[in-house]
Short mmCIF file of C-alpha atoms in Angstrom, two decimals:
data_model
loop_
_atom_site.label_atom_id
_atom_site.label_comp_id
_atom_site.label_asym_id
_atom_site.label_seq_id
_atom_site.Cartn_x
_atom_site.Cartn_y
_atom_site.Cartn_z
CA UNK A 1 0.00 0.00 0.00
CA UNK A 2 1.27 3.29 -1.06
CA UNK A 3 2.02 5.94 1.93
CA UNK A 4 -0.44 8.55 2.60
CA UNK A 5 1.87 10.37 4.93
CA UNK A 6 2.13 13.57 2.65
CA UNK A 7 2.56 16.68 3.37
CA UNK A 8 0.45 19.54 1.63
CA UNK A 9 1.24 22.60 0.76
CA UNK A 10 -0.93 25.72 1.87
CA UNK A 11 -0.39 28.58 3.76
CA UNK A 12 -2.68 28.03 7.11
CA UNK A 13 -5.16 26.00 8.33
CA UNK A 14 -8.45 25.31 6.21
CA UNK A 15 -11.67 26.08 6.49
CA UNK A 16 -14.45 23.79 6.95
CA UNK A 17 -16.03 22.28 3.98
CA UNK A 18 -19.18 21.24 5.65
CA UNK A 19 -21.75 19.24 4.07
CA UNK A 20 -22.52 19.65 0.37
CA UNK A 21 -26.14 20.31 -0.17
CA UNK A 22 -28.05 17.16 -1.24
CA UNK A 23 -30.92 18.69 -3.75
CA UNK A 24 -27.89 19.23 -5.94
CA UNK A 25 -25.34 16.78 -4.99
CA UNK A 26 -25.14 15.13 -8.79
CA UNK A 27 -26.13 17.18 -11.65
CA UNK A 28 -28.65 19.75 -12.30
CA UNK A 29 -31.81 20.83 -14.23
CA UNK A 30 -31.99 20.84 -18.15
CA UNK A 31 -32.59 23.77 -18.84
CA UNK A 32 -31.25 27.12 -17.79
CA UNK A 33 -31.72 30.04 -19.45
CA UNK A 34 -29.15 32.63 -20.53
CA UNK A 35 -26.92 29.55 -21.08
CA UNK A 36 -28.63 27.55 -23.96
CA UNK A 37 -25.70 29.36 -26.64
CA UNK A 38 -23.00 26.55 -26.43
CA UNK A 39 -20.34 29.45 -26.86
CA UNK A 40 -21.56 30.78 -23.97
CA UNK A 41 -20.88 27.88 -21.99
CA UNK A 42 -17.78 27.09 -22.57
CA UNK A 43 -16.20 30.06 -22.77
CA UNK A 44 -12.39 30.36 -23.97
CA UNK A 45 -9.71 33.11 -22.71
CA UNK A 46 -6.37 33.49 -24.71
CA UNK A 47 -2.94 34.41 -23.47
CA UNK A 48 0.37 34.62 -25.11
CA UNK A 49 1.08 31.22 -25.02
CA UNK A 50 -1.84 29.29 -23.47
CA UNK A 51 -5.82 29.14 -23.45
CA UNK A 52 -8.37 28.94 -20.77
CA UNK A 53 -11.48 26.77 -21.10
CA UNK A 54 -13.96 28.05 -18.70
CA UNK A 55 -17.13 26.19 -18.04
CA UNK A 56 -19.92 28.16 -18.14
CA UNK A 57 -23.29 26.55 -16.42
CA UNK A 58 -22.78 28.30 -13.10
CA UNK A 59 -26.51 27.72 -11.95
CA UNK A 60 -26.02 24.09 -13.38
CA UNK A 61 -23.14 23.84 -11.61
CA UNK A 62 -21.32 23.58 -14.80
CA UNK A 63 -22.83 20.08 -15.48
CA UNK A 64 -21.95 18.80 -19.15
CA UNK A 65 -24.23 18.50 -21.80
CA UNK A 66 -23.14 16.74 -25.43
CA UNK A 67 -22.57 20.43 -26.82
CA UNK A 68 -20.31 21.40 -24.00
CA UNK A 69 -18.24 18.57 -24.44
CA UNK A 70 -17.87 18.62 -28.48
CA UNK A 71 -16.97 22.33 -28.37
CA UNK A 72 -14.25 21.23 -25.58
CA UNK A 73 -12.68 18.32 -27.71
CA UNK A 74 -12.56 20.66 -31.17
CA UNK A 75 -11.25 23.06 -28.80
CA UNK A 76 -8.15 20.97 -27.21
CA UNK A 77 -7.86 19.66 -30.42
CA UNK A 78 -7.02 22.85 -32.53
CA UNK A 79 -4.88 23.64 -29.36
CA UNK A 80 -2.76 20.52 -29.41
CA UNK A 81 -2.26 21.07 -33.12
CA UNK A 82 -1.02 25.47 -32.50
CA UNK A 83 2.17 25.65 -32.45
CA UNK A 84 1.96 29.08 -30.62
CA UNK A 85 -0.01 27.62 -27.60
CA UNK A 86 2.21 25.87 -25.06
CA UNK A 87 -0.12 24.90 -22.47
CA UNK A 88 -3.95 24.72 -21.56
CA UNK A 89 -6.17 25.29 -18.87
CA UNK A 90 -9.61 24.25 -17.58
CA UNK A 91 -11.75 25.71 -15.16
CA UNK A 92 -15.44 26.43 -13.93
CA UNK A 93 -17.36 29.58 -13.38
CA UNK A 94 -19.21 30.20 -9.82
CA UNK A 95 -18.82 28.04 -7.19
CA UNK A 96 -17.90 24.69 -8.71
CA UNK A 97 -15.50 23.28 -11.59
CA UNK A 98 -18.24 20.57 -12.51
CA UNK A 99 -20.58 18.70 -11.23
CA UNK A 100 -20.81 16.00 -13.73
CA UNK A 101 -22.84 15.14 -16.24
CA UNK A 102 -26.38 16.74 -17.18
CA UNK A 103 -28.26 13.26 -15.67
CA UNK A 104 -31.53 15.13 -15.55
CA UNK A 105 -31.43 15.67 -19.38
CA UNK A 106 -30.82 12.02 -20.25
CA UNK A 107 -33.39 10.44 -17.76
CA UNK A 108 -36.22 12.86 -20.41
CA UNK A 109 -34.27 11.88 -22.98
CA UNK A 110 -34.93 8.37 -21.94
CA UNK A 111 -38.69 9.39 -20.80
CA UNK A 112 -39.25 10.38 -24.56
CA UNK A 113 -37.40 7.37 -26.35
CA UNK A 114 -34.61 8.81 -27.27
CA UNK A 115 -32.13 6.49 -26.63
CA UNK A 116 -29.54 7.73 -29.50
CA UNK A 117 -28.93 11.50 -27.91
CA UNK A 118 -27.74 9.70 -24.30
CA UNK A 119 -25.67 7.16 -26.27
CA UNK A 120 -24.19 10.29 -28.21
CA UNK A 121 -23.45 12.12 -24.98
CA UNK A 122 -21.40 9.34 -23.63
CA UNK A 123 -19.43 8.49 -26.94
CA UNK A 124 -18.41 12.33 -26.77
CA UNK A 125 -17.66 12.66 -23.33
CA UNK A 126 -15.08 9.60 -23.30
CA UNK A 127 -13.65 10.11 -26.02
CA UNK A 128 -12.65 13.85 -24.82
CA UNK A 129 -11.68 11.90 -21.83
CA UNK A 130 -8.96 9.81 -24.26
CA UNK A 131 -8.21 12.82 -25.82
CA UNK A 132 -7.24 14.41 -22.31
CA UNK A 133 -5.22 11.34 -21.06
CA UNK A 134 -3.17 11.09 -24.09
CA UNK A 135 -2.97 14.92 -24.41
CA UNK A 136 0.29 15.82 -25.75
CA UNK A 137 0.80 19.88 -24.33
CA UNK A 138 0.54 20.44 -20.36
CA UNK A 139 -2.75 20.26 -18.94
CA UNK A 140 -3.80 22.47 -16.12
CA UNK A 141 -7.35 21.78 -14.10
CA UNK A 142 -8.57 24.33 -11.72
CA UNK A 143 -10.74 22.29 -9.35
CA UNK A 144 -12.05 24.98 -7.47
CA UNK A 145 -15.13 24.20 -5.65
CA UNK A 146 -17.55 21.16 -6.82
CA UNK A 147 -15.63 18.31 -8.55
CA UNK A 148 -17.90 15.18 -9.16
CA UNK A 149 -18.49 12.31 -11.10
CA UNK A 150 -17.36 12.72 -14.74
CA UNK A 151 -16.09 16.10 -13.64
CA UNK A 152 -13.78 14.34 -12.25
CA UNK A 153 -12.91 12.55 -15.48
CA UNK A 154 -12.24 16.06 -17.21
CA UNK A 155 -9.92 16.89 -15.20
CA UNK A 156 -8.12 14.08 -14.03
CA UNK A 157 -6.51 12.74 -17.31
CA UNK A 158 -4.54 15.99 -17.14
CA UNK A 159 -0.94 16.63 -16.29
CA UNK A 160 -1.49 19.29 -12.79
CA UNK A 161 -4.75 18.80 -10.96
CA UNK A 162 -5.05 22.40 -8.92
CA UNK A 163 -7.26 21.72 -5.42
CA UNK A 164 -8.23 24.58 -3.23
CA UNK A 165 -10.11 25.09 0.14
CA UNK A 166 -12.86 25.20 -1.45
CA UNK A 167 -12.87 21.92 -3.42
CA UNK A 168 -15.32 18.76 -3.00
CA UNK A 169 -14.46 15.65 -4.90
CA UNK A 170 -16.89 12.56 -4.81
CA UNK A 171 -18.53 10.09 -7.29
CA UNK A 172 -21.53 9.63 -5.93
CA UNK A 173 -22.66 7.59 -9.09
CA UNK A 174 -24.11 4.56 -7.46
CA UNK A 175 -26.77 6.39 -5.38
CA UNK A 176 -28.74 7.25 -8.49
CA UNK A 177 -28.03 3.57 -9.80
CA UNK A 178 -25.55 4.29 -12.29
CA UNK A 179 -21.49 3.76 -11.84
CA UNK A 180 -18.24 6.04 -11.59
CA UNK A 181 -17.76 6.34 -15.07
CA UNK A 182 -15.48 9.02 -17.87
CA UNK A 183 -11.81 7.15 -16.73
CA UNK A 184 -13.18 6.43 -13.06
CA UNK A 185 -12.55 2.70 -13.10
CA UNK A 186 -8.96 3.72 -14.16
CA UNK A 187 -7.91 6.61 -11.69
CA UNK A 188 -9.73 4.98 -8.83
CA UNK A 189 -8.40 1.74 -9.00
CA UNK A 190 -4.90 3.87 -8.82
CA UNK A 191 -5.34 5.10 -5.57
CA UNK A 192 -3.28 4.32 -2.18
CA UNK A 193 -4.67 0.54 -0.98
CA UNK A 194 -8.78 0.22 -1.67
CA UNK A 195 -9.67 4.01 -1.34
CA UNK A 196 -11.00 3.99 -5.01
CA UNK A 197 -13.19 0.94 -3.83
CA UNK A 198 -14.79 2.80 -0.91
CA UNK A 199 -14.93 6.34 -2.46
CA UNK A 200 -16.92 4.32 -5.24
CA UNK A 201 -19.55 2.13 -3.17
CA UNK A 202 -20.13 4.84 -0.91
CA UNK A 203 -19.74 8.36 -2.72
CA UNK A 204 -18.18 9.76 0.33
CA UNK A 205 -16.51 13.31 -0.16
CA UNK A 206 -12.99 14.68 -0.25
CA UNK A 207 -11.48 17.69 0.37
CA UNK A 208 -8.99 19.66 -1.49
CA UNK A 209 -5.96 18.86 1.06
CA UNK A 210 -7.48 15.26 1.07
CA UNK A 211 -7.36 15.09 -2.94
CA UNK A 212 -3.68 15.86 -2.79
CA UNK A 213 -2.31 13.20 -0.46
CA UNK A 214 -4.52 10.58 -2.02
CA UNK A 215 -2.69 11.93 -5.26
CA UNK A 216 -5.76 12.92 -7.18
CA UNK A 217 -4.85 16.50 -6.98
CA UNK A 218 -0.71 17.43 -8.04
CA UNK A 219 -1.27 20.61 -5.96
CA UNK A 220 -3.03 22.87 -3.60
CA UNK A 221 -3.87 26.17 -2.83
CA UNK A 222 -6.27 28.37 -1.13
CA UNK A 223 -9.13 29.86 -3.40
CA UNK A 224 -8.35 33.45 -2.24
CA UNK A 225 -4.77 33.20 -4.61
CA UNK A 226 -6.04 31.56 -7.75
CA UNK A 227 -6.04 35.10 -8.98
CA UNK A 228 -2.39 35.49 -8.46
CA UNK A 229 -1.52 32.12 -10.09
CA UNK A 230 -3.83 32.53 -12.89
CA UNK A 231 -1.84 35.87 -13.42
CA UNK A 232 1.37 34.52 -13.08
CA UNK A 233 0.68 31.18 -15.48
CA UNK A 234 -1.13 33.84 -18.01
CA UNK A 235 2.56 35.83 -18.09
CA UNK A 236 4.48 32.31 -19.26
CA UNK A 237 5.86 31.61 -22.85
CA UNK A 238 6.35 27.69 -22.32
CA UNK A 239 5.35 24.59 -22.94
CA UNK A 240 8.11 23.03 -20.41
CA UNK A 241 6.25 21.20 -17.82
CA UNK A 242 8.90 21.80 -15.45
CA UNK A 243 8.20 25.53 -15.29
CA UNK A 244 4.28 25.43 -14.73
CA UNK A 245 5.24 23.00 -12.11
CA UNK A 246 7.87 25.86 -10.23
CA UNK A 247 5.23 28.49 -10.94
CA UNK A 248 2.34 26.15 -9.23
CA UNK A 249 4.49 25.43 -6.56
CA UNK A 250 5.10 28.67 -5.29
CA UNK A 251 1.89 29.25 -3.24
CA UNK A 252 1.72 27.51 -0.30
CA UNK A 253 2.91 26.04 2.94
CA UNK A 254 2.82 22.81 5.10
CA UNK A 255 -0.20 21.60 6.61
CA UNK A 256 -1.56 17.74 7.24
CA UNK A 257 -5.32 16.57 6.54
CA UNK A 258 -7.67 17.18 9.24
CA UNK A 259 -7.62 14.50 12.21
CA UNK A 260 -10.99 13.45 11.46
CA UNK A 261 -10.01 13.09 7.73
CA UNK A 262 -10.87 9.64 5.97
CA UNK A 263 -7.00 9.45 4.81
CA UNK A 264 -6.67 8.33 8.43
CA UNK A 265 -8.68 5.48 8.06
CA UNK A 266 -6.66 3.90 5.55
CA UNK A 267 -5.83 0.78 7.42
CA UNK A 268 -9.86 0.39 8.58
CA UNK A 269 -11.01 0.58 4.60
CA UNK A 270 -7.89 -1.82 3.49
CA UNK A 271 -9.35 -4.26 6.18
CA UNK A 272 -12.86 -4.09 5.08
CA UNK A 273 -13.21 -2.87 1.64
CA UNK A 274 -10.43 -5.26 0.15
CA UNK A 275 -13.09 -8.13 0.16
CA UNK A 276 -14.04 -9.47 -3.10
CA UNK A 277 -17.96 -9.01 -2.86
CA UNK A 278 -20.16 -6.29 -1.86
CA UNK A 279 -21.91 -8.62 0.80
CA UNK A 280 -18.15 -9.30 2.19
CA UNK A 281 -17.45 -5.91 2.66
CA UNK A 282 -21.12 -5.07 4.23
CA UNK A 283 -20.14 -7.82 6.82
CA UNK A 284 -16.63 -6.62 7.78
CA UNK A 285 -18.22 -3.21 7.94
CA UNK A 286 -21.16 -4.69 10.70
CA UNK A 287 -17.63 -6.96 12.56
CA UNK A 288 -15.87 -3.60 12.55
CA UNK A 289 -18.89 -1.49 14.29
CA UNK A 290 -19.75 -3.84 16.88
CA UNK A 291 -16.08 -3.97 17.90
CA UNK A 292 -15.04 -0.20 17.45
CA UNK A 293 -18.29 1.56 17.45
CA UNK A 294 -17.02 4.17 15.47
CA UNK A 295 -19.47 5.96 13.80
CA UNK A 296 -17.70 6.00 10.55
CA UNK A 297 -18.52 2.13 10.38
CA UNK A 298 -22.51 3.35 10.95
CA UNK A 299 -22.31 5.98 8.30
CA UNK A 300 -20.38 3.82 5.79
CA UNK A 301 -23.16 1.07 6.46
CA UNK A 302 -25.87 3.17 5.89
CA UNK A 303 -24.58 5.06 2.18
CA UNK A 304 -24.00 1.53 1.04
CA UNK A 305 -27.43 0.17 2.27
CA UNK A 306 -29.24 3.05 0.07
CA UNK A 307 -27.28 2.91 -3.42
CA UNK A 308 -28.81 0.57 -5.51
CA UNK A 309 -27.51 -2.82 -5.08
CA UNK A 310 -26.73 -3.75 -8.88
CA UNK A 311 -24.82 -0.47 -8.91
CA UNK A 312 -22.86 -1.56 -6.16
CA UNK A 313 -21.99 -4.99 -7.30
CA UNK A 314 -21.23 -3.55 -11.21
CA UNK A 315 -18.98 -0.29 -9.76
CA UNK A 316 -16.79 -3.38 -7.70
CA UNK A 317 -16.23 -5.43 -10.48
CA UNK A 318 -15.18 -2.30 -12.82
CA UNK A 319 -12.97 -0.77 -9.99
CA UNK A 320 -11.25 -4.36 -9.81
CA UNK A 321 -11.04 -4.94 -13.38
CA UNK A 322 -9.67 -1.46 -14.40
CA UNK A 323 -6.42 -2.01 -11.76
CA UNK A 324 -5.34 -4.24 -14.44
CA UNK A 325 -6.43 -1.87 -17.25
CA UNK A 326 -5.25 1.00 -19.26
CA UNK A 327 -7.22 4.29 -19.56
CA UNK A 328 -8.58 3.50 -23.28
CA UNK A 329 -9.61 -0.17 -21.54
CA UNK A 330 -11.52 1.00 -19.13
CA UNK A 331 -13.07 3.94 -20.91
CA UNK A 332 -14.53 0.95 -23.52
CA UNK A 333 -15.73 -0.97 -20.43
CA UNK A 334 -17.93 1.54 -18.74
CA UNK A 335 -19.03 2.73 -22.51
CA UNK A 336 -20.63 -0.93 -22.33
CA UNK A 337 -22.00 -0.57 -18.64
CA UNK A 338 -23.26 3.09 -19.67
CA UNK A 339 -24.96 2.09 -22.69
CA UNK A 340 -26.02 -1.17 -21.12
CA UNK A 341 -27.60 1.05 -18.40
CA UNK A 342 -29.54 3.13 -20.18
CA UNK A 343 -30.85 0.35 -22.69
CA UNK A 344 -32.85 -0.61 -19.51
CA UNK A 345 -33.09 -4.44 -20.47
CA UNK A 346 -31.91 -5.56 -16.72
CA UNK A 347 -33.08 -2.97 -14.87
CA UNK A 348 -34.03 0.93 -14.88
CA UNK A 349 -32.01 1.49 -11.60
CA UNK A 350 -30.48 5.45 -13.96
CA UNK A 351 -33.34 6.58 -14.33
CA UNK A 352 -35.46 5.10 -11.03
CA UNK A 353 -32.05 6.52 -9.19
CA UNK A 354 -31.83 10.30 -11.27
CA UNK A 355 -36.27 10.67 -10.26
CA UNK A 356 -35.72 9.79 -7.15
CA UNK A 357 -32.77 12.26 -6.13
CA UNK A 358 -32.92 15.28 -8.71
CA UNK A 359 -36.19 15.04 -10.25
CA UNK A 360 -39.34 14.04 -7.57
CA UNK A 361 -36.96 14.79 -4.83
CA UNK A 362 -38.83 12.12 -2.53
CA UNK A 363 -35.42 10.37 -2.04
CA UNK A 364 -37.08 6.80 -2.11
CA UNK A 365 -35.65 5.30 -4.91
CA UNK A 366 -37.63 1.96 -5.62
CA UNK A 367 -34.21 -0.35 -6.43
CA UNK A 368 -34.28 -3.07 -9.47
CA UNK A 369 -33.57 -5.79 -8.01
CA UNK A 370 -33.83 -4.54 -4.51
CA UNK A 371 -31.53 -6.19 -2.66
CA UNK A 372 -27.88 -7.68 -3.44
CA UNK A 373 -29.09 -11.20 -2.57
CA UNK A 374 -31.00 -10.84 -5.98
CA UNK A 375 -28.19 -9.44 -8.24
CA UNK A 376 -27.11 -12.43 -9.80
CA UNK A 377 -23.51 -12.66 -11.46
CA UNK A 378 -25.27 -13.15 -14.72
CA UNK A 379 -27.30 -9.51 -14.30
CA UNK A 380 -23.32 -8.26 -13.91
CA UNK A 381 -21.80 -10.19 -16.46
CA UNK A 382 -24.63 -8.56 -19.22
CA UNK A 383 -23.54 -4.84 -17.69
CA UNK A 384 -19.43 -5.45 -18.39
CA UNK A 385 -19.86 -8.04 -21.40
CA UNK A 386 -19.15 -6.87 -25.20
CA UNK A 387 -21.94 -4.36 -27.45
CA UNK A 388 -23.79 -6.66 -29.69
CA UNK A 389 -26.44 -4.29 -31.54
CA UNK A 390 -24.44 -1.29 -31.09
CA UNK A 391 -20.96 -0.55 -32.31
CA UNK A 392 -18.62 -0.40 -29.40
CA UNK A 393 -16.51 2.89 -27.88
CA UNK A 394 -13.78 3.31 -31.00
CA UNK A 395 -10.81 5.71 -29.64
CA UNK A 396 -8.07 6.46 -31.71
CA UNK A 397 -5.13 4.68 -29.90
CA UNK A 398 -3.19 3.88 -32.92
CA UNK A 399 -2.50 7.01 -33.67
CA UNK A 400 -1.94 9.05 -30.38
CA UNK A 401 -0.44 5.65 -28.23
CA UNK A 402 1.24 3.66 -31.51
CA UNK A 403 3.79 2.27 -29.22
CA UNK A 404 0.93 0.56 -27.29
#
């Protein structure tokens, strides 16, 4: 198991976080007005030598929609190709970087029968994911304030990941019965012991500092100085990662994650969340609250006891599986379990899971089968197995990985 024993940089003690209000925990509504122009959200600001992309859904929390996402790929892609840009930057307007995908948009997508527009937004989203983790300039990715589910996967493919105070990471995919998806399987299943296992089953929240010695995050600082470092990174003519790195890492200080902080509880989620079934790990949990009674145990119990159960047993097996994986693998594996998701042929756990949280708001999701004891290996076999009516994800690795 990797150490977690890092030190972070920053220049005194942090804030609170606090809880991150649940009635928009995942995504947000369809429609906003003032933001339906997709130049408008995703705006673009131009230095010497680098460009900005700036998410633009502020009251959407910057959740992606299929148009945000193709004008982002043409856009990296033209950059990758000037000569006279050296480096590129993403970041989000308002309080969050993203919040993930517009799930509120596919479930009426899905309500009307149109199946081809959600299969379109995933094909486009992870294959700007690709793009990102085979970019060839440096990649910089503000995460300043909300940072969830496949906003995580725009950001994390890139070279510096830039955390703040005011960060909260999560994939809380499983509690609207979906799975961590856009490279999730692949950055997870990268992190110190089973912490990608339990952040996935449980959708449990980390901070900025805590992003950083997990080594999601490269580096840290506090929100009230992302003016200076913007400045400073808009002044450089480079495309030398070595100098965006010195320029990054000049803001800062020591500090450790907070006592209470779930990096501390490494060795308890090794012990427990290391099992190779969902039920295993439900029962160490229970064996690990009657002997501690820590309410962490309690807590942990009772996020995995109201995510849908196939979700839970479909998000293990892809966390496993993509330890073994490379990024374009496990991108065409959760293409399969998205598009096998939405096809609704086992179950309609998406968009049972989306009504339930973001839509009705009655937070009773009715779960498809409803307990793990009916999830048959078969059910998760279908979810992970190959596209037979539907072409599968095609990413261009011959030509940006030809030594692979």
């Amino acid at each position: 198991m990797h150490s977690l024993k890092v030190l972070v940089r920053a220049r005194r003690s942090l804030p609170n976080l606090g809880a991150f209000p649940h009635r928009r925990s995942f995504s947000a509504q369809p429609h906003y007005a003032g933001y339906d122009d997709v130049q408008d959200q995703v705006l673009v600001d131009g230095r010497a030598n680098s460009r900005t992309a700036i998410l633009n859904r502020p009251s959407a929390l910057n959740s992606l929609t299929t148009s945000m996402v193709a004008r982002l790929k043409r856009l990296y892609e033209s950059w990758e190709e000037n000569p006279n840009i050296g480096f590129v930057l993403m970041k989000g307007s308002g309080k969050a970087f993203c919040s993930g995908g517009d799930v509120v948009t596919l479930y009426h997508l899905l309500a009307e029968g149109n199946i081809e527009d959600c299969k379109f937004f995933f094909d486009t989203l992870y294959k700007f994911v690709y793009l990102q983790g085979t970019y060839l300039k440096p990649h910089l990715a503000i995460l300043d304030g909300v940072t969830m589910a496949s906003g995580a996967g725009i950001s994390l493919p890139g070279m510096f990941r830039l955390a703040t105070d005011k960060t909260v990471f999560s994939h809380p995919e499983v509690q609207i019965g979906f799975h961590p998806d856009a490279g999730a399987s692949f950055h997870l299943s990268r992190l110190p012991g089973y912490l990608g296992e339990y952040l996935a089953l449980t959708g449990d929240k980390l901070n900025g500092v805590e992003m950083v010695a997990c080594r999601l995050a490269t580096h840290y600082s506090l929100n009230a100085r992302l003016a200076l470092i913007e400045e400073r990174l808009g002044r450089l003519t480079t495309d030398d990662p070595s100098v965006i790195e010195t320029s990054l890492s000049q803001y800062g200080d020591l500090v450790y994650p907070d006592r209470r902080s779930i990096i501390h509880k490494i060795e308890v989620i090794d012990k427990c969340f290391s099992h190779d079934t969902v039920e295993e790990i439900i029962h160490a949990l229970e064996i690990e609250a009657a002997d501690s009674y820590d309410e962490w145990c309690a807590m942990t119990l009772k996020k995995l006891r109201e995510a849908s159960p196939l979700s839970l047993k479909i998000t293990l097996r892809s966390i496993r599986e993509g330890r073994f994986q490379t990024l374009d693998q496990c991108l065409t594996r959760e293409y399969r379990i998205s598009l096998h998701g939405i096809s609704g042929e086992v179950s309609k756990d998406f968009c049972e899971g989306v009504r339930a949280r973001l839509v009705d708001e009655d937070f009773a999701p009715k779960w498809d089968p409803p307990s793990l004891e009916e999830v048959t290996k078969e059910m998760v076999d279908f979810y992970v197995s190959p596209l037979i009516s539907e072409p599968e994800l095609e990413l261009p690795t011959a030509s940006r990985e030809p030594s692979v």
